[in-house]
PDB file of C-alpha atoms in Angstrom:
ATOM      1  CA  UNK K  34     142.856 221.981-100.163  1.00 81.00           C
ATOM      2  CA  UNK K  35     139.816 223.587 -98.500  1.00 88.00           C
ATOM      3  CA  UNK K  36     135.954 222.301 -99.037  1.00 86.00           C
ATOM      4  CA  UNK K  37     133.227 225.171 -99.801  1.00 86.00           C
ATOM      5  CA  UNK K  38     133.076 225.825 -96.060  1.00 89.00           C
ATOM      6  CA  UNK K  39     136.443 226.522 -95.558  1.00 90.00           C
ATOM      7  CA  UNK K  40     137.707 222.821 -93.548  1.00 94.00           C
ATOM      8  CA  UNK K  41     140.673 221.171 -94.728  1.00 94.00           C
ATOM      9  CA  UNK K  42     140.046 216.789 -95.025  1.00 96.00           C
ATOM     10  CA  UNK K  43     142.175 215.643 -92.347  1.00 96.00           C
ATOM     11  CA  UNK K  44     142.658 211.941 -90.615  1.00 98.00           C
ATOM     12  CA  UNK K  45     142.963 211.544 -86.618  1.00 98.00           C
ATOM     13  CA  UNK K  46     144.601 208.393 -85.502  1.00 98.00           C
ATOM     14  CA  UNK K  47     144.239 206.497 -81.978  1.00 98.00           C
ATOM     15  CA  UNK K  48     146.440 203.626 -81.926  1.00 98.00           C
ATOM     16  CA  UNK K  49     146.455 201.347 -79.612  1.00 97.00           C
ATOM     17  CA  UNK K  50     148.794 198.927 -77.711  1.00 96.00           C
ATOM     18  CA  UNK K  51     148.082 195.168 -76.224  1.00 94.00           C
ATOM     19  CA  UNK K  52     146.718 196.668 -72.680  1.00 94.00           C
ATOM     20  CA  UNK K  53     144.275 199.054 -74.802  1.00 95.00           C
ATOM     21  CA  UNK K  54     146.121 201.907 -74.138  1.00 95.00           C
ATOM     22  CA  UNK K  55     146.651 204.860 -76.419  1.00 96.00           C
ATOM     23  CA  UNK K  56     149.310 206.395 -78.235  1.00 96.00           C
ATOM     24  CA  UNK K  57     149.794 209.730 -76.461  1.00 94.00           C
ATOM     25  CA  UNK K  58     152.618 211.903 -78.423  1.00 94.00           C
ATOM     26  CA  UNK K  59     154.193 215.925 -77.172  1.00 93.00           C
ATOM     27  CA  UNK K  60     153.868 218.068 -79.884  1.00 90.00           C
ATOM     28  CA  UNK K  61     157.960 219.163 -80.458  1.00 90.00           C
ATOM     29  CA  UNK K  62     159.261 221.863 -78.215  1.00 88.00           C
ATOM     30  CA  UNK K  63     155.490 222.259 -76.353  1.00 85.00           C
ATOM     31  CA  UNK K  64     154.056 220.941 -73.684  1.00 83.00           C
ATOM     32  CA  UNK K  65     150.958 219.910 -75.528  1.00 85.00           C
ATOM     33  CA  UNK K  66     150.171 216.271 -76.779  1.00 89.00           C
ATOM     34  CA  UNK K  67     148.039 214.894 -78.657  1.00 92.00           C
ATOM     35  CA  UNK K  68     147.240 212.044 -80.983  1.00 96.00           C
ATOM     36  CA  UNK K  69     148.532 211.912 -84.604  1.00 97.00           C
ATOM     37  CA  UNK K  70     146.875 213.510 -87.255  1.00 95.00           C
ATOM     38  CA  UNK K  71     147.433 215.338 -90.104  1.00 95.00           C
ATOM     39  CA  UNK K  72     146.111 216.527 -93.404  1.00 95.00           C
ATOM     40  CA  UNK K  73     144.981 214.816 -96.555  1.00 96.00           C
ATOM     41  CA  UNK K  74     146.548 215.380 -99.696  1.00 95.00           C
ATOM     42  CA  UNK K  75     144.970 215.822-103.184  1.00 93.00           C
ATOM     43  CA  UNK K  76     144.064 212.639-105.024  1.00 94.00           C
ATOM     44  CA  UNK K  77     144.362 210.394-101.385  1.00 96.00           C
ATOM     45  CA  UNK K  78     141.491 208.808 -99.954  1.00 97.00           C
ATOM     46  CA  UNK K  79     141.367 209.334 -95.884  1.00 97.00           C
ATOM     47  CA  UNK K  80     142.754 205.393 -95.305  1.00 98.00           C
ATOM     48  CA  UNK K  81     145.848 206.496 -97.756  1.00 98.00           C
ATOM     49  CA  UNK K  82     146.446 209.514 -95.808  1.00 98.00           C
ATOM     50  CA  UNK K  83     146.157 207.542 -92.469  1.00 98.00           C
ATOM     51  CA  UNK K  84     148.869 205.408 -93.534  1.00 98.00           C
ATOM     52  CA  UNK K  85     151.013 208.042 -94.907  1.00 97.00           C
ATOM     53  CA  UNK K  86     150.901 209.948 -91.479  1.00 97.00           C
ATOM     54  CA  UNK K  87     151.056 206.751 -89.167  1.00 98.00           C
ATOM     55  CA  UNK K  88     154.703 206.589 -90.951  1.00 97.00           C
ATOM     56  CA  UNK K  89     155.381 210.533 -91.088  1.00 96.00           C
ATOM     57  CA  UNK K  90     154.665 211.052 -87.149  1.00 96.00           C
ATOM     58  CA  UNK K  91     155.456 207.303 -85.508  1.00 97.00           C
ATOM     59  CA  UNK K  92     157.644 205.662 -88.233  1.00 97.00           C
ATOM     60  CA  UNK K  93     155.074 202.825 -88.299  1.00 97.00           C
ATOM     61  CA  UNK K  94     154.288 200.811 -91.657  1.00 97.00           C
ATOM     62  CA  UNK K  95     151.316 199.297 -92.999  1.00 97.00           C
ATOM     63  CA  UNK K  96     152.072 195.690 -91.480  1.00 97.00           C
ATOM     64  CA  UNK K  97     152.687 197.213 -87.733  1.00 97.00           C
ATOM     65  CA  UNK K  98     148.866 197.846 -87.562  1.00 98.00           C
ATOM     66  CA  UNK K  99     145.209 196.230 -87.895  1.00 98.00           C
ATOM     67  CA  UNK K 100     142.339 198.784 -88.679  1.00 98.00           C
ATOM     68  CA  UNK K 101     139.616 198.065 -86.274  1.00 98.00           C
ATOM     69  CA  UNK K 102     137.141 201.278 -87.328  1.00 98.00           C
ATOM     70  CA  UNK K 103     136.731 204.352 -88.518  1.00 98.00           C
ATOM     71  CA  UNK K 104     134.110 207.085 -87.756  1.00 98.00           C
ATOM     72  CA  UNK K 105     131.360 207.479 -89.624  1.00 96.00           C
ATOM     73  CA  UNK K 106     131.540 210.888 -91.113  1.00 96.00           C
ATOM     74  CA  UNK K 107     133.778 213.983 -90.795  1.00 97.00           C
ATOM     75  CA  UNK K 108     134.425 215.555 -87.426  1.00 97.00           C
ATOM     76  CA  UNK K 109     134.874 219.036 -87.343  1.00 96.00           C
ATOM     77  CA  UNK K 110     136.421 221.858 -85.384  1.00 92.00           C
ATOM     78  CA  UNK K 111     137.148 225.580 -85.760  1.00 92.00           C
ATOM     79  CA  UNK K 112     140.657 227.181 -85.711  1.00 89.00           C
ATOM     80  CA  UNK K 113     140.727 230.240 -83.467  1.00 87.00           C
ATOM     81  CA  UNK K 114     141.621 233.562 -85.873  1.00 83.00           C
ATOM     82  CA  UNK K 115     145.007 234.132 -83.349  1.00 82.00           C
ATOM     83  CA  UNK K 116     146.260 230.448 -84.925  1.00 79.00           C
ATOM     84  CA  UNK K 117     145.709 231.344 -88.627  1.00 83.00           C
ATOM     85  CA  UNK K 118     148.145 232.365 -90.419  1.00 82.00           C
ATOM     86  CA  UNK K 119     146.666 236.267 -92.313  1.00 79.00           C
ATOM     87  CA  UNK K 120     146.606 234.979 -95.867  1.00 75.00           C
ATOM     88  CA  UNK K 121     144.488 232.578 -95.046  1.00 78.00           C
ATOM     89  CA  UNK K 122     142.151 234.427 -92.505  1.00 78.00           C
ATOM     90  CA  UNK K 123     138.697 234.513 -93.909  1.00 75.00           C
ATOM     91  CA  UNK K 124     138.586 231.406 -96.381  1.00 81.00           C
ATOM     92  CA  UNK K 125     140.068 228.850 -93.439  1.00 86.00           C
ATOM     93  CA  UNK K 126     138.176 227.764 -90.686  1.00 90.00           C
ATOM     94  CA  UNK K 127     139.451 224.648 -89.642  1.00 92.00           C
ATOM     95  CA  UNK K 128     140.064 220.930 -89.908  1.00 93.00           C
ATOM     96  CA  UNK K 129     137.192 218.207 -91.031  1.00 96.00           C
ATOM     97  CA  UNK K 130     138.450 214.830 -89.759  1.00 97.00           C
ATOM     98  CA  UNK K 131     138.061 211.182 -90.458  1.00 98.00           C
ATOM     99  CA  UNK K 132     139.399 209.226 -87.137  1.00 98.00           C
ATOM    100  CA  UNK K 133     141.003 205.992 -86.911  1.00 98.00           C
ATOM    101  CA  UNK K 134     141.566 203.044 -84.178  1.00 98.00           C
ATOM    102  CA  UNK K 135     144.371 200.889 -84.764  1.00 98.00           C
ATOM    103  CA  UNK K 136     145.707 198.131 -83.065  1.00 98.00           C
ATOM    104  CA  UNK K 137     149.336 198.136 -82.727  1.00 97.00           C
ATOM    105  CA  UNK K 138     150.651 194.542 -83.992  1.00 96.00           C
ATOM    106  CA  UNK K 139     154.206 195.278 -84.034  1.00 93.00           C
ATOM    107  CA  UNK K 140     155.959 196.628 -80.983  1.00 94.00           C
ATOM    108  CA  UNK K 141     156.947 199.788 -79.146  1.00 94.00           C
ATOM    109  CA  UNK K 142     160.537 199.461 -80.496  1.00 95.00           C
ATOM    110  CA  UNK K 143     158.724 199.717 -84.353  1.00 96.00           C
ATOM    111  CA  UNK K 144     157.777 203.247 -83.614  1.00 96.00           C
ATOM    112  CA  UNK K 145     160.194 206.349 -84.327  1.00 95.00           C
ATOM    113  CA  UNK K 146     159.342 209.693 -84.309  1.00 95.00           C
ATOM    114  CA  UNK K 147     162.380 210.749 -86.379  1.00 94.00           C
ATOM    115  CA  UNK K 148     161.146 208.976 -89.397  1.00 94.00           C
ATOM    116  CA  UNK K 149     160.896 211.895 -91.105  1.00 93.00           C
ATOM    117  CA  UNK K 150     163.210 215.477 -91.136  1.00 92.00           C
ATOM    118  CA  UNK K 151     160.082 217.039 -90.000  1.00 92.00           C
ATOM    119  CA  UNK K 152     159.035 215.131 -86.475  1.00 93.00           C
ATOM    120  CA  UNK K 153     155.850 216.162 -85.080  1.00 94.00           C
ATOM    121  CA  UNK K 154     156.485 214.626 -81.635  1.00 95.00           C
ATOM    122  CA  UNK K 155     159.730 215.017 -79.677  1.00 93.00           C
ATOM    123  CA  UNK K 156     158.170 212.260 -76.821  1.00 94.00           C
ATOM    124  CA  UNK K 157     155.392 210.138 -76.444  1.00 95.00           C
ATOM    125  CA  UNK K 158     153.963 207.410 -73.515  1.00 94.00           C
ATOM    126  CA  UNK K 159     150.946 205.088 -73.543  1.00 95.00           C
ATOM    127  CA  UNK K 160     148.217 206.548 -72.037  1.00 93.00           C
ATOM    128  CA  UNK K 161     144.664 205.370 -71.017  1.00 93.00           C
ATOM    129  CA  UNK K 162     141.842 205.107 -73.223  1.00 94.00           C
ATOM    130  CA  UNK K 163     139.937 208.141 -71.879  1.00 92.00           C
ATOM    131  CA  UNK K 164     142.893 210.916 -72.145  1.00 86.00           C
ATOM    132  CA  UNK K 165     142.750 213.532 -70.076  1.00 84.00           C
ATOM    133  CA  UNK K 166     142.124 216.719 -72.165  1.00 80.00           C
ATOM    134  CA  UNK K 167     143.503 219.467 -70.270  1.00 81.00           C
ATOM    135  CA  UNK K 168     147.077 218.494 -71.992  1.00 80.00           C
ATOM    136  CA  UNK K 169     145.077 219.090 -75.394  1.00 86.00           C
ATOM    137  CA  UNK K 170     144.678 222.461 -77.266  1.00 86.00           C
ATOM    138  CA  UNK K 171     141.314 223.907 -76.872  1.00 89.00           C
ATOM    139  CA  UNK K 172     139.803 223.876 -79.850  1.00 91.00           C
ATOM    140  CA  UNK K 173     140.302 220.518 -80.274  1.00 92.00           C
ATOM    141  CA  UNK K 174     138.896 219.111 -76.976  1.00 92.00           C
ATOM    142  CA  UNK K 175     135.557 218.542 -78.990  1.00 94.00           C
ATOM    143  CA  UNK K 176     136.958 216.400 -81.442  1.00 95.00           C
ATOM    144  CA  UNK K 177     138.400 213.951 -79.300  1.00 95.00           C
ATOM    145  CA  UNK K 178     135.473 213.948 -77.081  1.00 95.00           C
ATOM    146  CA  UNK K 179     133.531 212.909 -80.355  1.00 96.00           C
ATOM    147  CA  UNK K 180     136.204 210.760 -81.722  1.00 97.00           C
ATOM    148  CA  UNK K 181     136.536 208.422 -78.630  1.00 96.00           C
ATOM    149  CA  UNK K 182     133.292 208.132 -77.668  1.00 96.00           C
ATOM    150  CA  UNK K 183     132.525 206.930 -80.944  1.00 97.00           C
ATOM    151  CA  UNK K 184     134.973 204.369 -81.704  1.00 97.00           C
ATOM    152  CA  UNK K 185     135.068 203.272 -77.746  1.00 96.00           C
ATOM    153  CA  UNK K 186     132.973 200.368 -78.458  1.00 96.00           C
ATOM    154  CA  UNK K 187     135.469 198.804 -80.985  1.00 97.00           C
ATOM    155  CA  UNK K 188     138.306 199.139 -78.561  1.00 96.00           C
ATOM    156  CA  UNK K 189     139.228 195.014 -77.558  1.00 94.00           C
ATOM    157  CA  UNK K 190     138.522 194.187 -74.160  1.00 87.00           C
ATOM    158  CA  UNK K 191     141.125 193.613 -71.720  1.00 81.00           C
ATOM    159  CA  UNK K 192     141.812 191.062 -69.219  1.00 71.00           C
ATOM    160  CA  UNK K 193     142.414 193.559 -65.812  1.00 63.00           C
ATOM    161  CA  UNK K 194     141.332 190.685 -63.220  1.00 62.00           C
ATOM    162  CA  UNK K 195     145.535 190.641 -62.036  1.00 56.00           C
ATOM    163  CA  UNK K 196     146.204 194.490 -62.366  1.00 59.00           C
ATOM    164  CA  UNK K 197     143.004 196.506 -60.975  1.00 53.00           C
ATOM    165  CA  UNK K 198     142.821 199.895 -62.651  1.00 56.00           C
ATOM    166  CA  UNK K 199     140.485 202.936 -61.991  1.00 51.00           C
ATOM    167  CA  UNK K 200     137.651 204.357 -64.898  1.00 49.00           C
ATOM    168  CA  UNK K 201     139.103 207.599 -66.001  1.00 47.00           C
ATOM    169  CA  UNK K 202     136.164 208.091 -68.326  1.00 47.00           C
ATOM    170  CA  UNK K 203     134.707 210.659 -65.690  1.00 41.00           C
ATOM    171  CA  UNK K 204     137.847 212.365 -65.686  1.00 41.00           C
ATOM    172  CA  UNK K 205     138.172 212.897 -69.484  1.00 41.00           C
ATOM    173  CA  UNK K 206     134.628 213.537 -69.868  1.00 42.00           C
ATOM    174  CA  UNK K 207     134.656 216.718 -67.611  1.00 35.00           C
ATOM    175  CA  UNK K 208     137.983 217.799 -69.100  1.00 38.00           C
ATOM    176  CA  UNK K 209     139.353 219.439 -65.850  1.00 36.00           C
ATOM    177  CA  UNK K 210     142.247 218.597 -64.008  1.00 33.00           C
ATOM    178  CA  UNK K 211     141.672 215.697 -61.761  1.00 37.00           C
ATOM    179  CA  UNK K 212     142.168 215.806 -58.534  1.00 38.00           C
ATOM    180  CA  UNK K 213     144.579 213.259 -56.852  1.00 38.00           C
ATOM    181  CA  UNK K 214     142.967 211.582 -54.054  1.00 40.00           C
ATOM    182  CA  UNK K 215     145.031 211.153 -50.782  1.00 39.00           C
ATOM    183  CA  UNK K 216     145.143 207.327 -51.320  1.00 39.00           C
ATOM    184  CA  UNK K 217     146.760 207.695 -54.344  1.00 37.00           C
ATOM    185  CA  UNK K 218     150.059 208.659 -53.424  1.00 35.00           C
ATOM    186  CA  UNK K 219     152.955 206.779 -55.444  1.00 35.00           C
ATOM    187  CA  UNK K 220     150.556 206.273 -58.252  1.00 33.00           C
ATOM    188  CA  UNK K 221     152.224 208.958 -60.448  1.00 35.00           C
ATOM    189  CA  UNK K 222     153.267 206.223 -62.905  1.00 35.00           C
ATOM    190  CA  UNK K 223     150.540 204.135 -62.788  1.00 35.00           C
ATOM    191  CA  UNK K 224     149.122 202.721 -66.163  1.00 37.00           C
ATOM    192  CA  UNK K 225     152.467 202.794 -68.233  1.00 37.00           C
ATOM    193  CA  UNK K 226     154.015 199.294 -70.014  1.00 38.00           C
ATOM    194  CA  UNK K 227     156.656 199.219 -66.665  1.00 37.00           C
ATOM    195  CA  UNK K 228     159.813 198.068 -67.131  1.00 36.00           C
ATOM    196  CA  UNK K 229     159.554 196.872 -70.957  1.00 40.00           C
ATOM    197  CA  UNK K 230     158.413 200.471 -72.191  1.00 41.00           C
ATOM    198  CA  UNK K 231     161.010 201.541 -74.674  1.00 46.00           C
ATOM    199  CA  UNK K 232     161.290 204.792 -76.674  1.00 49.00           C
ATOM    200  CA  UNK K 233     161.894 205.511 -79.901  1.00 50.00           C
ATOM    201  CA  UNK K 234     164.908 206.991 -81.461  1.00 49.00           C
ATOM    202  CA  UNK K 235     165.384 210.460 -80.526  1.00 47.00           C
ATOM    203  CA  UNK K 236     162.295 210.567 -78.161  1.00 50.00           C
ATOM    204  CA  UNK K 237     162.306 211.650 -74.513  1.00 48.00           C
ATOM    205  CA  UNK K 238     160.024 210.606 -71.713  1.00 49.00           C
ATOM    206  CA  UNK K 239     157.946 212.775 -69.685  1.00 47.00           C
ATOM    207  CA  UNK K 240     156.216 210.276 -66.744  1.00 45.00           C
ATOM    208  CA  UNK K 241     152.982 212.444 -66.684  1.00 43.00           C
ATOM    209  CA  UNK K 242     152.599 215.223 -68.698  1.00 43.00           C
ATOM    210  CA  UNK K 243     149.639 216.722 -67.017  1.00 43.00           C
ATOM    211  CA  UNK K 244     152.594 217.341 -64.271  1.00 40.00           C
ATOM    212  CA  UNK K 245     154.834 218.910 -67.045  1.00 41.00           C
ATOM    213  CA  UNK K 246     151.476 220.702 -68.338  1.00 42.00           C
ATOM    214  CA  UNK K 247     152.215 224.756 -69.264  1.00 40.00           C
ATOM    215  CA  UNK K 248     150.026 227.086 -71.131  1.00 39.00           C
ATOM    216  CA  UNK K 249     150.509 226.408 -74.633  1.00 43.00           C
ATOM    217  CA  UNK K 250     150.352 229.635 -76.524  1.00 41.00           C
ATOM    218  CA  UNK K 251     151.233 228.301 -79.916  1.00 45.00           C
ATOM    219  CA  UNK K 252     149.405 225.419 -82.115  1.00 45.00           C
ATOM    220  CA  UNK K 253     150.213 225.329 -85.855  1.00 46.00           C
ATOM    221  CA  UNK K 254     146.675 225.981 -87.960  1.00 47.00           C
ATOM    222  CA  UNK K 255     147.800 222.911 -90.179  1.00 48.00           C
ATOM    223  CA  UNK K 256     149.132 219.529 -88.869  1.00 52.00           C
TER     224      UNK K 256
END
């Protein structure tokens, strides 16, 4: 289901834990993650569709999560002519999104990537609010710059006074890989849930995936 200019309606979703952090999921058998999203079928509104996917990709239901925004209007991005499949070269251009923040009311033990025979994800971690992009397809990079900034201001404030944590808003912003400063040495795991972070069933665990980062020369047109 294409508009006139050739976008498929499509939902993004950032979901978020307690701490504020994001749900940060590897695409299966890549090293690229990403957050969940995928595309809107005929006769669904975008919320529907959100819902739909939250369950598809992370197993979560309707009662796991509070809505706290939306953005405004559709965010678009371009699919590069190498990711298209040929039938569809020269009608498809790419994805027009609606994005979501959620707050995560359940808990990390609610989510499953193998809710469906078709997972998405194969791992996933809780990342900071302002992801780094370089672990995020190209073409995309855009649309999460947009997508963040925009909801940013609806994200609940957290209480940080007993566990001090650096701005990585910088670091996302520039989209580069950030360089680790000497004093940071034994920090690789710094900002995940510690010892009561669980994974889902069937899921794997990378500790930073910027680490585990390859050149991605594959991304599905349609997700």
């Amino acid at each position: 289901m294409l508009d006139r200019d050739g976008f498929r309606p499509n939902v993004g979703i950032i979901l978020l834990n307690q701490r504020s952090q994001v749900f940060w999921g590897k695409r299966i058998r890549t090293h690229s993650w990403q957050f969940p999203q995928g595309g809107i079928d005929r006769g669904e509104n975008p919320e529907q569709a959100m819902f739909r996917e939250l369950h598809e990709e992370v197993g979560l239901m309707p009662q796991h999560v509070q809505v706290l925004a939306r953005t405004r209007d559709w965010l678009r991005y371009e699919v590069p002519d190498r990711f298209i499949r040929r039938d569809a070269r020269g009608h498809y251009k790419g994805q027009k999104q609606i994005w979501f923040l959620l707050q995560l009311v359940g808990h990390d033990w609610d989510l499953n990537l193998r809710a469906t025979d078709h997972p998405e994800f194969d791992a996933w971690r809780w990342n900071d609010y302002w992801v780094p992009l370089d672990v995020v397809v190209e073409f995309k990079r855009g649309v999460y710059e947009m997508a963040l900034t925009e909801l940013s201001r609806f994200v609940p404030r957290v209480d940080t006074r007993f566990e001090p944590r650096p701005d990585h808003r910088n670091r996302y912003l520039r989209g580069g890989m950030r360089q680790r400063d000497p004093g940071e040495a034994g920090m690789e795991h710094h900002g995940l849930p510690g010892a009561s972070f669980e994974l889902p069933p069937g899921a794997t665990f990378e500790p930073d995936p910027q680490t585990s980062m390859a050149a991605s020369t594959h991304e599905k047109h349609e997700h």
